[in-house]
PDB file of C-alpha atoms in Angstrom:
ATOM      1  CA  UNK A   1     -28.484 -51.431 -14.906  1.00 59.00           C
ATOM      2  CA  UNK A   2     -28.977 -49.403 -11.495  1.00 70.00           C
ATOM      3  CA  UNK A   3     -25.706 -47.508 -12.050  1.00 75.00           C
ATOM      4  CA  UNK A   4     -26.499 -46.402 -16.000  1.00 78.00           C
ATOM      5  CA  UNK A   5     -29.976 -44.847 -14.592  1.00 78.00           C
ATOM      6  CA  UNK A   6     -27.942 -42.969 -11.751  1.00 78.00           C
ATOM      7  CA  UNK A   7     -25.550 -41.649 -14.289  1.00 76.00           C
ATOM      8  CA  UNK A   8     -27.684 -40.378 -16.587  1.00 76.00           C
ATOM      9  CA  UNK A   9     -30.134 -38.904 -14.081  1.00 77.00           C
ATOM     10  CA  UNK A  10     -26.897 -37.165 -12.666  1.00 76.00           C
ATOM     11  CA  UNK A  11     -25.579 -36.349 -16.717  1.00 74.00           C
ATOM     12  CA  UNK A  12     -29.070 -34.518 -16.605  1.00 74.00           C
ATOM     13  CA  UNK A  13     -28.939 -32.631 -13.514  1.00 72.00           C
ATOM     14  CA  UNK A  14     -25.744 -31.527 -14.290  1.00 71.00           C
ATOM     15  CA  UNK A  15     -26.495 -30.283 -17.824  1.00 70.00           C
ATOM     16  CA  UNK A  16     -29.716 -28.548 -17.042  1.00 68.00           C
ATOM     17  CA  UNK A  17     -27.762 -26.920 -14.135  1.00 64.00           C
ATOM     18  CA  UNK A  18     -25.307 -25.467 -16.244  1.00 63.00           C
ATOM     19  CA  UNK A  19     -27.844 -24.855 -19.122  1.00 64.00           C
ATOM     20  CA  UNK A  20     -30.855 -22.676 -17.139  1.00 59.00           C
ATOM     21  CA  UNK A  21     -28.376 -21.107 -14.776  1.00 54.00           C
ATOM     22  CA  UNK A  22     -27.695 -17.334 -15.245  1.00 57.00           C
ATOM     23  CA  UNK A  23     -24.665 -16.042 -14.751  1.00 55.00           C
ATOM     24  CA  UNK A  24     -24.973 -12.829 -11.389  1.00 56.00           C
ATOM     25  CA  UNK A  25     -23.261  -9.572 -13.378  1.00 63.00           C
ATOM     26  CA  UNK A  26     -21.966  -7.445 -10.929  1.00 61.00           C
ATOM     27  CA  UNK A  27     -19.742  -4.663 -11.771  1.00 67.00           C
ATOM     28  CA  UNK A  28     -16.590  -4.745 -11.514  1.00 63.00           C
ATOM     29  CA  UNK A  29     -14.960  -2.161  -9.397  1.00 68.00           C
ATOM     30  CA  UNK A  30     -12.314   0.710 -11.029  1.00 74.00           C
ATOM     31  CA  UNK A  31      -9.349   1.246  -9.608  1.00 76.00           C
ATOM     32  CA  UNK A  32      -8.956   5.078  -8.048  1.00 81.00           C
ATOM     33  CA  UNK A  33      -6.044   6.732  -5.711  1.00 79.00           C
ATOM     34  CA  UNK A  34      -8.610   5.478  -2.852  1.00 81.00           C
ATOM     35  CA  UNK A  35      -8.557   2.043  -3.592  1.00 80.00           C
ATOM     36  CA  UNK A  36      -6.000   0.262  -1.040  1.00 79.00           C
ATOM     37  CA  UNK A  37      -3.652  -1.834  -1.743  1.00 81.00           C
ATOM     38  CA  UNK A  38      -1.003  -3.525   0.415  1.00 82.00           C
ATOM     39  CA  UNK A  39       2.144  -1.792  -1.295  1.00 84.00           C
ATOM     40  CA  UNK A  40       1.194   1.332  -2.601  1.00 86.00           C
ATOM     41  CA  UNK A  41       0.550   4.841  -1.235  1.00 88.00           C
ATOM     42  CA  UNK A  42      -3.054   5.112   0.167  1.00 89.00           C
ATOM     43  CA  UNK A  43      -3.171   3.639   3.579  1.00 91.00           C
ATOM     44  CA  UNK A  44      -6.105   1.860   4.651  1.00 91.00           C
ATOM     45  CA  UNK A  45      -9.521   3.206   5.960  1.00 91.00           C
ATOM     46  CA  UNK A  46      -9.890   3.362   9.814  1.00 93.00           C
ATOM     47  CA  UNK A  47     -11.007   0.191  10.993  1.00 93.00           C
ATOM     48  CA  UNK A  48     -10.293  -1.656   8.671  1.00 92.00           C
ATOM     49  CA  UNK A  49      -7.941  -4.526   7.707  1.00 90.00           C
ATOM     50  CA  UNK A  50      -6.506  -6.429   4.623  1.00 91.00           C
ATOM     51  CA  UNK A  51      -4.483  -9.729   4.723  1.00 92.00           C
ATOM     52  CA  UNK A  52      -2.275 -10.861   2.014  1.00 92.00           C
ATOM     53  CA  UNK A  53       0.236 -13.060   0.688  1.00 93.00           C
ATOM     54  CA  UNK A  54       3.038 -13.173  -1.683  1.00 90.00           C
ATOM     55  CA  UNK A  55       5.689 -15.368  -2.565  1.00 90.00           C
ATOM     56  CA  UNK A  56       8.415 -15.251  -5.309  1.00 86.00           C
ATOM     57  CA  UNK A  57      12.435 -15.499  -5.191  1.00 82.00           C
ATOM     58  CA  UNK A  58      13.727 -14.765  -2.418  1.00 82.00           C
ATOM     59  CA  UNK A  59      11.085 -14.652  -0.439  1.00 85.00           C
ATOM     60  CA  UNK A  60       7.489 -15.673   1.065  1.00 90.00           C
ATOM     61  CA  UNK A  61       5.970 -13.491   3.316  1.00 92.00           C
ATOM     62  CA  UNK A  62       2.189 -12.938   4.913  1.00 95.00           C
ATOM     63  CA  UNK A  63       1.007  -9.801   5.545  1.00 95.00           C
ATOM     64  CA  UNK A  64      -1.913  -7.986   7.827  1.00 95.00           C
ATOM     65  CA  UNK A  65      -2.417  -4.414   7.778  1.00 95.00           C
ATOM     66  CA  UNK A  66      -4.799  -2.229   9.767  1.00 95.00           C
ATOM     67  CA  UNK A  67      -6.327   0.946   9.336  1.00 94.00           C
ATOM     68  CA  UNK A  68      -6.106   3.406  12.419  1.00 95.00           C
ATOM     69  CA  UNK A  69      -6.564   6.630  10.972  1.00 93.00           C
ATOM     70  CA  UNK A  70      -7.471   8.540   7.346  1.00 91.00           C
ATOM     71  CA  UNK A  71      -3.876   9.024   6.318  1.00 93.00           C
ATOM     72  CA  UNK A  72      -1.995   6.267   8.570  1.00 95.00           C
ATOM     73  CA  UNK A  73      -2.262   2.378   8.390  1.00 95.00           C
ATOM     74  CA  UNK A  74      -0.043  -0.594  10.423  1.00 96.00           C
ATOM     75  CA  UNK A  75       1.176  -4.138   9.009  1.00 95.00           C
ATOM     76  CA  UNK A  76       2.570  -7.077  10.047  1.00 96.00           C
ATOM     77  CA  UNK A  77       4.754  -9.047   7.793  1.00 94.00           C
ATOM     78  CA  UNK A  78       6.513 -12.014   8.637  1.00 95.00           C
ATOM     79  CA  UNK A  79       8.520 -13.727   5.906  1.00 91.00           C
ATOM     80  CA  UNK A  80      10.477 -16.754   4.970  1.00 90.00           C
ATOM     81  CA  UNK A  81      13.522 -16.231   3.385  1.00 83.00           C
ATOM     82  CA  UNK A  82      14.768 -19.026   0.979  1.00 82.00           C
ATOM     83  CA  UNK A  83      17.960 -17.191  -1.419  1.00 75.00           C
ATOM     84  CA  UNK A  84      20.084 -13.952  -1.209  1.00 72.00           C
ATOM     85  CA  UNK A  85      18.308 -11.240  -0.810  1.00 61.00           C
ATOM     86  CA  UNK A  86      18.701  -8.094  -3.009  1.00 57.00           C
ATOM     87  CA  UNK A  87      19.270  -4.452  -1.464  1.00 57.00           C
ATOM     88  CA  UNK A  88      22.454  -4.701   1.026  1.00 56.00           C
ATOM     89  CA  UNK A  89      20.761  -7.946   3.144  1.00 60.00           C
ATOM     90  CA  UNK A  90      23.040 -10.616   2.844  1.00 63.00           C
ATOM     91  CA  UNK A  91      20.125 -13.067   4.846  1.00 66.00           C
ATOM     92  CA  UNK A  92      20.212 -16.881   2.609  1.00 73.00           C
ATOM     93  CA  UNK A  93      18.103 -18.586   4.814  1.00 82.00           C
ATOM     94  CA  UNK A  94      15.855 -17.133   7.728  1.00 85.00           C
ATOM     95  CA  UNK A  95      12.796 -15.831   8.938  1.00 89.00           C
ATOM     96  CA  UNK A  96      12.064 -12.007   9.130  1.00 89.00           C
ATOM     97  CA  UNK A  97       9.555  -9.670  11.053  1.00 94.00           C
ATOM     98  CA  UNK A  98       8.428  -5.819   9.725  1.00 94.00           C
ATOM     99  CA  UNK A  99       6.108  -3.802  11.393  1.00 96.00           C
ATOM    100  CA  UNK A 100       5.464  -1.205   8.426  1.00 95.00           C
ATOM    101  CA  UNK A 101       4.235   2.368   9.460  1.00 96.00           C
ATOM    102  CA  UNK A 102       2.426   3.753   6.445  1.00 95.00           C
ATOM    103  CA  UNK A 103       1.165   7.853   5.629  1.00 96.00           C
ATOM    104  CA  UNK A 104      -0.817   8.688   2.868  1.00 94.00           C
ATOM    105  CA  UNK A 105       0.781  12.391   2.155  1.00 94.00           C
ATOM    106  CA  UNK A 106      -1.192  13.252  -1.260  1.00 93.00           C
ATOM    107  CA  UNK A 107      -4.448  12.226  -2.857  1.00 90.00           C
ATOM    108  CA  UNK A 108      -5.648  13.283  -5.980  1.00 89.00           C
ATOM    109  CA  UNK A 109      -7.605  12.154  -8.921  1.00 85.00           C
ATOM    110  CA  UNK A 110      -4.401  11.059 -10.816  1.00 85.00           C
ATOM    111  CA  UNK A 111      -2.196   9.190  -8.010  1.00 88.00           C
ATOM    112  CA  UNK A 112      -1.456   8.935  -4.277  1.00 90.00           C
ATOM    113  CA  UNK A 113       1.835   9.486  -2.528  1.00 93.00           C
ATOM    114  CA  UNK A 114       2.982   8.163   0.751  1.00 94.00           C
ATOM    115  CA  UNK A 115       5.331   6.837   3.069  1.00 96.00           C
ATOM    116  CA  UNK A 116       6.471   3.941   4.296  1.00 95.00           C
ATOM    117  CA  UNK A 117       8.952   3.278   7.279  1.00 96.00           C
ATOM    118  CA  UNK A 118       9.244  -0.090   8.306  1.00 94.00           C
ATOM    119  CA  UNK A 119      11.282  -1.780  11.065  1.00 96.00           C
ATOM    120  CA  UNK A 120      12.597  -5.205  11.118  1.00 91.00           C
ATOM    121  CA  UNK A 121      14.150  -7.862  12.898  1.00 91.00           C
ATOM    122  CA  UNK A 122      16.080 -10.805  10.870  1.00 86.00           C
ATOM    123  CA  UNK A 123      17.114 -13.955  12.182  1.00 87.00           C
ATOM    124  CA  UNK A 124      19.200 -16.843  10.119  1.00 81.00           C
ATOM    125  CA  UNK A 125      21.907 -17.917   7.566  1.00 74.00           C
ATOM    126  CA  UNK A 126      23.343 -14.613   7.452  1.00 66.00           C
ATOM    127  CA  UNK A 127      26.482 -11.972   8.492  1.00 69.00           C
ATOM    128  CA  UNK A 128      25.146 -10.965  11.190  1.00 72.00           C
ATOM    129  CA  UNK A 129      22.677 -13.531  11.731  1.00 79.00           C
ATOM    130  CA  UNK A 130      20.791 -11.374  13.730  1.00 85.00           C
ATOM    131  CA  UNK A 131      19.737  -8.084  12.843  1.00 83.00           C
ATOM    132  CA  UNK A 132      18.040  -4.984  13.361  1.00 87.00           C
ATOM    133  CA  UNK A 133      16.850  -2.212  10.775  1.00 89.00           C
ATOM    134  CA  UNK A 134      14.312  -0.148   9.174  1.00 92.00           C
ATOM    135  CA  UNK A 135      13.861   0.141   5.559  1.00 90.00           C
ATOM    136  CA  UNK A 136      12.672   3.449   4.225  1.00 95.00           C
ATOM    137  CA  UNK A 137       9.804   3.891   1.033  1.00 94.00           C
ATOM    138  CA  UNK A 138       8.495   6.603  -1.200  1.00 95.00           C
ATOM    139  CA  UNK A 139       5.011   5.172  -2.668  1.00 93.00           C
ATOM    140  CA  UNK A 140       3.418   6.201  -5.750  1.00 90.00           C
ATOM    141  CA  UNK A 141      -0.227   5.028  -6.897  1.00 87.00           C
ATOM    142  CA  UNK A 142      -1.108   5.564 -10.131  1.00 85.00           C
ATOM    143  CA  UNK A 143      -4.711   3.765 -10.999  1.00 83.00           C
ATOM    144  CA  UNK A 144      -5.156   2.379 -14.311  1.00 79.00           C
ATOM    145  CA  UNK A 145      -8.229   1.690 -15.074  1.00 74.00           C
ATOM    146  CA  UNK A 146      -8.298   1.096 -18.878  1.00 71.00           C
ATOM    147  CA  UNK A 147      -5.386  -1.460 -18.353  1.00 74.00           C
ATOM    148  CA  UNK A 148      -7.295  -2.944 -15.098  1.00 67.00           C
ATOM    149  CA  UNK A 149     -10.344  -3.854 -17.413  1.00 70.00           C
ATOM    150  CA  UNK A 150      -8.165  -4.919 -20.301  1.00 71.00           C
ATOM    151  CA  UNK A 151      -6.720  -7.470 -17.657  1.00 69.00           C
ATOM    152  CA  UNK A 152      -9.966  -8.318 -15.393  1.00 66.00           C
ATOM    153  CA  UNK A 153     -12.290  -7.501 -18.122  1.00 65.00           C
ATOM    154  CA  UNK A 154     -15.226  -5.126 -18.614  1.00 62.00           C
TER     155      UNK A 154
END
């Protein structure tokens, strides 16, 4: 008898909380050539710093980047490699550290170029199976914002 009273008190107070709540509207930001993002072509804002993550075939990596000046920004990304990876590394199995160096070298209203050089060290299943390089990037933002809000929503 105790536990039917306790579950339909609870049945209440969860019903009138959902029912007389309001929902916060906030705005939802637009996309521009400033907006940062870890892979594209504005760097970061001095002082500041973004962490990320992303995973997908062949890889998993985490990420860190820091802002240290208006055009210029510095990452960490370590990564685990689980397959062949694409573009001339032959790594199957290993871990991986890049230190990306990043310039923003145009800003307009329409998109943002930069620059990427980054510098890594590999270590695993591999021929070598230790290695040394740099990989070399042209980036190109281009913000979208009607296809942002058709995504996120207005």
């Amino acid at each position: 008898m105790k536990s039917k009273k306790i579950q339909a008190i609870l049945l209440f107070l969860v019903v009138s909380a959902f029912t007389t709540a309001s929902l916060a509207e906030v705005p939802m930001p637009m996309p521009t050539t400033d907006t940062s993002t870890l892979y594209g072509g504005s760097a970061l804002a001095p002082g500041s710093f973004t962490l990320g993550a992303t995973t997908g075939f062949p890889e998993t990596s985490f990420d860190v980047y820091f802002g240290l000046g208006p055009i210029f920004d510095l990452g960490i990304q370590t990564g685990f490699t689980y397959g062949t990876r694409l573009g001339g590394n032959r790594q199957r199995l290993g871990l991986d550290l890049h230190v990306p160096l990043r310039w923003t070298l145009l800003r307009t209203t329409a998109l943002a170029g930069g620059l990427r050089v980054a510098p890594y060290f590999m270590i695993g299943e591999a021929k070598p199976a230790i290695s040394f390089g740099a990989d070399v990037a042209f980036l190109l933002d281009i913000p979208m914002p009607k296809i942002f809000t058709l995504i996120v929503g207005p």
